[in-house]
Amino acid sequence: MGLILEVIGYSGRVAAHYSITTFNPFVIQLVCITLAPCFLLAGIYYTLGQLTVVMGPKFSVLKPMQYCSIFIICDLISIIIQAIGGGAASASLSAYTSSRPGANIMVGGLAFQVFSMTLFQLFWYHFLFRCYKERKYNGSAGFNPDYDDIRKGKYFIHLLFAIGASVLLIYVRSIYRLIELCEGFSSKLATVEVYFMILEALMVALASLILTVVYPGFVYGRKSSIVVKKGIHFKTFGTKKFKKNAAKDFDEDGSSDGYYNDKNNVNGNRSLSSYNGANGNGNGRPVHTLSDGNGYENGYKGDSTLDEKNSDNAV
């Protein structure tokens, strides 16, 4: 959707080149090119949710689905605000009145987008730093064992760099558009083509190209299936109550959320252990558990299930 909007927007810009007084091409390029990167970011946000599952949610401040829920909602808010502003600005221009009020609304939408991207990047770099520390001091033992094949893929590390680079490129573009709209449609940033082509067109083009070459589905593998569990669950922000009850967090169907308390790991040492069907896993498949430095377990169940009655034995 983002790339389709880019194509439509630049088609309008090309048409406006041949008829600079025509109204419709101007509005098309203004609205479409401004909104398109929001949809590109939505794909990036979901990809980080997948990477959180692949590496292990214990390395992330948020649960996997929260990256989608929170930041895509922020994107939608930004899209709506910018669309309203773009509509107001175009209506003002068609009536030969000041477009400043509409531009101000668009500034608000872009400012909100820049804020949400800044917040996202803080979470992203925090996630990468924790994964780096785990790899450096404990190897791969602390990562989610169900996705070893994906992490061992030839281009998996490239995907991490690709996501980081794409977000930075779109971030630079958003800051440029924010400053451009603050200064107005008649400002130097808005009227000198070279600024637009480098700080808008080139940034988005490079971000799109990077994510096309290092495509997440290609990196994961054709047969890979990464389940990003639905639901926001704001309890994940690290409260003691959540940690205490994490082992008892079961679905109504009797299967767990996938994370259990490793009661044997009370000394804060990281552990990776598996339990077979004889210890309470009814289908005989392994249940993996991981513990962090506080003795709190962050293991992953894979596709095994437990009923609530036997969960203590399985742990």
Coordinates of C-alpha atoms in Angstrom, one line a residue:
M1 CA 0.0 0.0 0.0
G2 CA 2.9 2.3 0.8
L3 CA 4.6 1.7 -2.5
I4 CA 1.3 2.1 -4.4
L5 CA 0.8 5.5 -2.8
E6 CA 4.3 6.5 -3.7
V7 CA 3.7 5.6 -7.4
I8 CA 0.4 7.5 -7.5
G9 CA 2.1 10.5 -5.7
Y10 CA 5.0 10.7 -8.0
S11 CA 2.7 10.3 -11.0
G12 CA 0.9 13.4 -9.8
R13 CA 4.2 15.2 -9.3
V14 CA 5.3 14.4 -12.9
A15 CA 1.9 15.6 -14.2
A16 CA 2.3 18.8 -12.2
H17 CA 5.6 19.4 -13.8
Y18 CA 3.9 19.8 -17.2
S19 CA 1.1 21.9 -15.8
I20 CA 2.2 23.8 -12.7
T21 CA -1.1 25.6 -12.3
T22 CA -3.3 22.5 -12.4
F23 CA -4.8 21.8 -9.0
N24 CA -5.5 18.0 -8.9
P25 CA -1.9 16.8 -9.6
F26 CA -0.6 19.0 -6.8
V27 CA -3.1 17.6 -4.3
I28 CA -2.4 14.0 -5.4
Q29 CA 1.4 14.4 -4.9
L30 CA 1.0 16.3 -1.7
V31 CA -1.3 13.8 0.1
C32 CA 0.0 10.5 -1.4
I33 CA 3.7 11.2 -1.0
T34 CA 3.2 12.5 2.6
L35 CA 1.1 9.5 3.7
A36 CA 3.0 6.6 1.9
P37 CA 5.8 6.1 4.4
C38 CA 3.3 5.5 7.2
F39 CA 2.3 2.2 5.5
L40 CA 6.0 1.3 5.0
L41 CA 6.5 1.8 8.8
A42 CA 3.5 -0.5 9.6
G43 CA 5.3 -3.4 7.9
I44 CA 8.5 -2.6 9.8
Y45 CA 6.6 -2.5 13.1
Y46 CA 5.1 -6.0 12.4
T47 CA 8.5 -7.3 11.5
L48 CA 9.9 -6.3 14.8
G49 CA 7.1 -8.2 16.5
Q50 CA 8.2 -11.3 14.5
L51 CA 11.8 -10.7 15.5
T52 CA 10.8 -10.5 19.1
V53 CA 9.3 -14.0 18.9
V54 CA 12.3 -15.3 17.0
M55 CA 14.9 -14.1 19.5
G56 CA 12.7 -14.4 22.6
P57 CA 10.2 -11.9 24.2
K58 CA 12.3 -11.6 27.3
F59 CA 14.7 -9.4 25.4
S60 CA 12.0 -6.9 24.6
V61 CA 10.3 -4.2 26.7
L62 CA 7.0 -4.9 24.9
K63 CA 5.3 -8.1 23.9
P64 CA 5.5 -9.0 20.2
M65 CA 1.9 -7.9 19.3
Q66 CA 2.3 -4.7 21.2
Y67 CA 4.7 -3.4 18.5
C68 CA 2.0 -3.9 16.0
S69 CA -0.9 -2.7 18.2
I70 CA 0.7 0.4 19.6
F71 CA 2.8 1.8 16.8
I72 CA 0.4 0.9 14.0
I73 CA -2.3 2.7 15.9
C74 CA 0.1 5.7 16.2
D75 CA 0.6 5.5 12.4
L76 CA -3.1 5.4 11.8
I77 CA -3.6 8.5 14.0
S78 CA -0.8 10.2 12.0
I79 CA -2.4 9.2 8.7
I80 CA -5.8 10.6 9.7
I81 CA -4.3 13.9 11.0
Q82 CA -2.2 14.3 7.9
A83 CA -5.1 13.5 5.6
I84 CA -7.3 16.0 7.3
G85 CA -4.6 18.6 7.0
G86 CA -4.0 17.8 3.4
G87 CA -7.7 18.0 2.6
A88 CA -8.0 21.4 4.4
A89 CA -4.9 22.7 2.7
S90 CA -6.2 21.7 -0.8
A91 CA -9.6 23.2 -0.1
S92 CA -8.0 26.4 0.9
L93 CA -5.9 26.5 -2.2
S94 CA -8.8 25.8 -4.4
A95 CA -10.6 28.7 -2.8
Y96 CA -7.5 30.9 -3.2
T97 CA -7.2 31.4 0.6
S98 CA -4.3 30.7 3.0
S99 CA -3.3 27.0 3.2
R100 CA -1.5 27.7 6.5
P101 CA -4.3 26.2 8.8
G102 CA -4.3 22.9 6.8
A103 CA -0.5 22.9 6.8
N104 CA -0.5 23.3 10.5
I105 CA -2.7 20.2 10.9
M106 CA -0.3 18.3 8.7
V107 CA 2.6 19.5 10.8
G108 CA 0.8 18.0 13.9
G109 CA 0.4 14.7 12.1
L110 CA 4.0 14.6 11.0
A111 CA 5.2 15.7 14.5
F112 CA 3.2 12.8 16.0
Q113 CA 4.8 10.4 13.5
V114 CA 8.3 11.6 14.3
F115 CA 7.5 11.2 18.0
S116 CA 6.3 7.6 17.6
M117 CA 9.3 6.7 15.4
T118 CA 11.6 8.1 18.0
L119 CA 9.9 5.9 20.7
F120 CA 10.1 2.9 18.4
Q121 CA 13.8 3.3 17.8
L122 CA 14.5 3.5 21.5
F123 CA 12.7 0.1 21.9
W124 CA 14.5 -1.3 18.8
Y125 CA 18.0 -0.4 20.0
H126 CA 17.2 -1.6 23.5
F127 CA 16.1 -4.9 22.0
L128 CA 19.2 -5.2 19.9
F129 CA 21.5 -4.3 22.8
R130 CA 20.0 -7.0 25.0
C131 CA 20.3 -9.6 22.3
Y132 CA 23.9 -8.6 21.7
K133 CA 24.7 -9.0 25.4
E134 CA 23.0 -12.4 25.5
R135 CA 25.0 -13.6 22.5
K136 CA 28.2 -12.2 23.8
Y137 CA 28.0 -13.8 27.3
N138 CA 25.8 -16.8 26.9
G139 CA 26.0 -17.7 23.2
S140 CA 22.7 -18.9 21.7
A141 CA 21.4 -20.8 24.7
G142 CA 19.2 -18.0 25.9
F143 CA 17.3 -17.5 22.6
N144 CA 14.0 -19.0 21.7
P145 CA 15.0 -22.6 20.7
D146 CA 12.0 -23.1 18.4
Y147 CA 13.5 -20.7 15.8
D148 CA 17.2 -21.8 15.7
D149 CA 16.9 -22.5 12.0
I150 CA 15.8 -18.9 11.3
R151 CA 18.6 -17.3 13.4
K152 CA 21.2 -19.5 11.7
G153 CA 20.1 -18.4 8.3
K154 CA 22.7 -16.8 6.1
Y155 CA 20.9 -13.4 5.9
F156 CA 19.3 -13.1 9.4
I157 CA 21.9 -10.6 10.7
H158 CA 21.4 -8.6 7.5
L159 CA 17.7 -8.3 8.2
L160 CA 18.5 -6.7 11.6
F161 CA 20.7 -4.1 9.9
A162 CA 18.1 -3.6 7.1
I163 CA 15.3 -2.8 9.6
G164 CA 17.5 -0.3 11.4
A165 CA 18.7 1.4 8.3
S166 CA 15.2 1.6 6.8
V167 CA 13.8 3.2 9.9
L168 CA 16.6 5.7 10.0
L169 CA 16.1 6.7 6.4
I170 CA 12.3 7.2 6.8
Y171 CA 13.1 9.1 10.1
V172 CA 15.3 11.5 8.2
R173 CA 12.6 12.0 5.6
S174 CA 9.9 12.6 8.2
I175 CA 12.0 15.3 10.0
Y176 CA 12.6 17.0 6.6
R177 CA 8.9 17.0 5.8
L178 CA 8.1 18.3 9.3
I179 CA 10.5 21.3 8.9
E180 CA 9.3 21.9 5.3
L181 CA 5.7 22.1 6.4
C182 CA 6.6 24.3 9.4
E183 CA 8.2 26.8 7.0
G184 CA 5.3 26.7 4.6
F185 CA 4.6 25.7 1.0
S186 CA 6.5 28.7 -0.4
S187 CA 9.7 28.0 1.7
K188 CA 13.0 27.1 0.2
L189 CA 12.8 23.5 1.3
A190 CA 9.4 23.2 -0.4
T191 CA 10.2 24.9 -3.6
V192 CA 13.8 23.8 -4.4
E193 CA 13.6 20.4 -6.0
V194 CA 17.0 19.1 -5.0
Y195 CA 16.1 19.1 -1.3
F196 CA 12.9 17.2 -2.0
M197 CA 14.5 14.6 -4.3
I198 CA 17.3 13.9 -1.8
L199 CA 15.6 14.2 1.6
E200 CA 12.2 12.8 0.6
A201 CA 12.5 10.7 -2.6
L202 CA 15.9 9.2 -2.1
M203 CA 15.3 8.4 1.6
V204 CA 12.1 6.5 0.9
A205 CA 13.5 4.9 -2.3
L206 CA 16.5 3.5 -0.4
A207 CA 14.4 2.3 2.5
S208 CA 12.0 0.5 0.1
L209 CA 14.9 -1.0 -1.9
I210 CA 16.6 -2.3 1.3
L211 CA 13.5 -4.0 2.5
T212 CA 12.9 -5.5 -1.0
V213 CA 16.4 -7.0 -1.3
V214 CA 16.5 -8.2 2.4
Y215 CA 12.9 -9.2 2.4
P216 CA 11.8 -10.7 5.8
G217 CA 10.0 -13.6 4.2
F218 CA 13.1 -14.5 2.2
V219 CA 15.3 -14.3 5.3
Y220 CA 12.9 -16.5 7.4
G221 CA 12.5 -19.1 4.7
R222 CA 9.6 -20.2 2.6
K223 CA 8.4 -22.9 5.0
S224 CA 8.9 -20.9 8.2
S225 CA 5.9 -19.9 10.3
I226 CA 6.3 -17.2 13.0
V227 CA 3.3 -16.9 15.3
V228 CA 2.8 -13.4 16.7
K229 CA 0.3 -13.9 19.4
K230 CA -2.7 -11.5 19.3
G231 CA -3.6 -9.3 22.2
I232 CA -2.0 -6.3 23.8
H233 CA -1.7 -7.4 27.5
F234 CA -0.2 -4.2 29.0
K235 CA 0.9 -6.2 32.1
T236 CA 4.1 -7.0 30.3
F237 CA 5.8 -3.7 31.4
G238 CA 7.6 -5.6 34.2
T239 CA 5.4 -5.3 37.3
K240 CA 6.2 -7.7 40.1
K241 CA 2.7 -9.0 40.1
F242 CA 3.0 -10.0 36.4
K243 CA 6.3 -11.8 37.0
K244 CA 4.9 -13.6 40.0
N245 CA 1.8 -14.9 38.1
A246 CA 3.4 -15.4 34.7
A247 CA 3.6 -19.2 35.2
K248 CA -0.1 -19.3 35.8
D249 CA -1.1 -17.4 32.7
F250 CA -3.2 -20.0 30.9
D251 CA -5.6 -19.7 28.0
E252 CA -9.2 -20.9 28.4
D253 CA -8.4 -23.9 26.2
G254 CA -5.8 -25.1 28.7
S255 CA -2.8 -24.1 26.7
S256 CA -0.3 -21.7 28.2
D257 CA 0.9 -18.4 26.8
G258 CA 4.2 -20.1 26.4
Y259 CA 6.2 -18.8 29.3
Y260 CA 6.7 -20.6 32.6
N261 CA 8.5 -20.0 35.9
D262 CA 11.6 -22.0 36.2
K263 CA 11.3 -22.8 40.0
N264 CA 14.7 -24.6 40.0
N265 CA 16.6 -21.5 38.8
V266 CA 16.4 -19.4 42.0
N267 CA 20.1 -18.3 41.9
G268 CA 19.6 -16.1 38.8
N269 CA 21.6 -18.4 36.5
R270 CA 20.4 -18.7 33.0
S271 CA 19.2 -22.2 32.1
L272 CA 17.8 -24.0 29.1
S273 CA 16.0 -27.2 29.9
S274 CA 13.5 -29.5 28.3
Y275 CA 10.9 -31.8 29.9
N276 CA 9.4 -34.8 28.3
G277 CA 5.9 -36.2 28.4
A278 CA 6.5 -38.2 31.5
N279 CA 6.9 -35.0 33.5
G280 CA 3.5 -33.6 32.6
N281 CA 3.5 -32.8 28.9
G282 CA 0.6 -34.9 27.7
N283 CA 1.7 -35.2 24.1
G284 CA 5.3 -36.1 24.9
R285 CA 6.8 -33.1 23.1
P286 CA 9.5 -31.0 24.7
V287 CA 8.7 -27.8 26.7
H288 CA 11.6 -25.4 26.7
T289 CA 12.2 -22.9 29.5
L290 CA 14.5 -20.0 29.8
S291 CA 15.3 -18.0 32.8
D292 CA 16.7 -14.4 33.1
G293 CA 19.1 -13.0 35.6
N294 CA 16.4 -12.6 38.2
G295 CA 15.3 -16.2 38.2
Y296 CA 12.2 -15.2 36.3
E297 CA 11.5 -17.7 33.5
N298 CA 11.0 -16.6 30.0
G299 CA 10.9 -19.9 28.2
Y300 CA 9.1 -20.8 25.0
K301 CA 6.7 -23.7 24.7
G302 CA 6.9 -24.2 20.9
D303 CA 3.8 -26.1 19.8
S304 CA 3.5 -28.2 23.0
T305 CA 0.5 -27.8 25.2
L306 CA -0.2 -28.3 28.9
D307 CA -3.4 -28.6 30.8
E308 CA -3.6 -26.4 33.9
K309 CA -3.9 -29.3 36.3
N310 CA -0.5 -30.8 35.2
S311 CA 1.4 -27.6 34.7
D312 CA 3.3 -27.7 38.0
N313 CA 4.6 -31.1 37.2
A314 CA 5.7 -30.0 33.8
V315 CA 7.6 -27.1 35.1

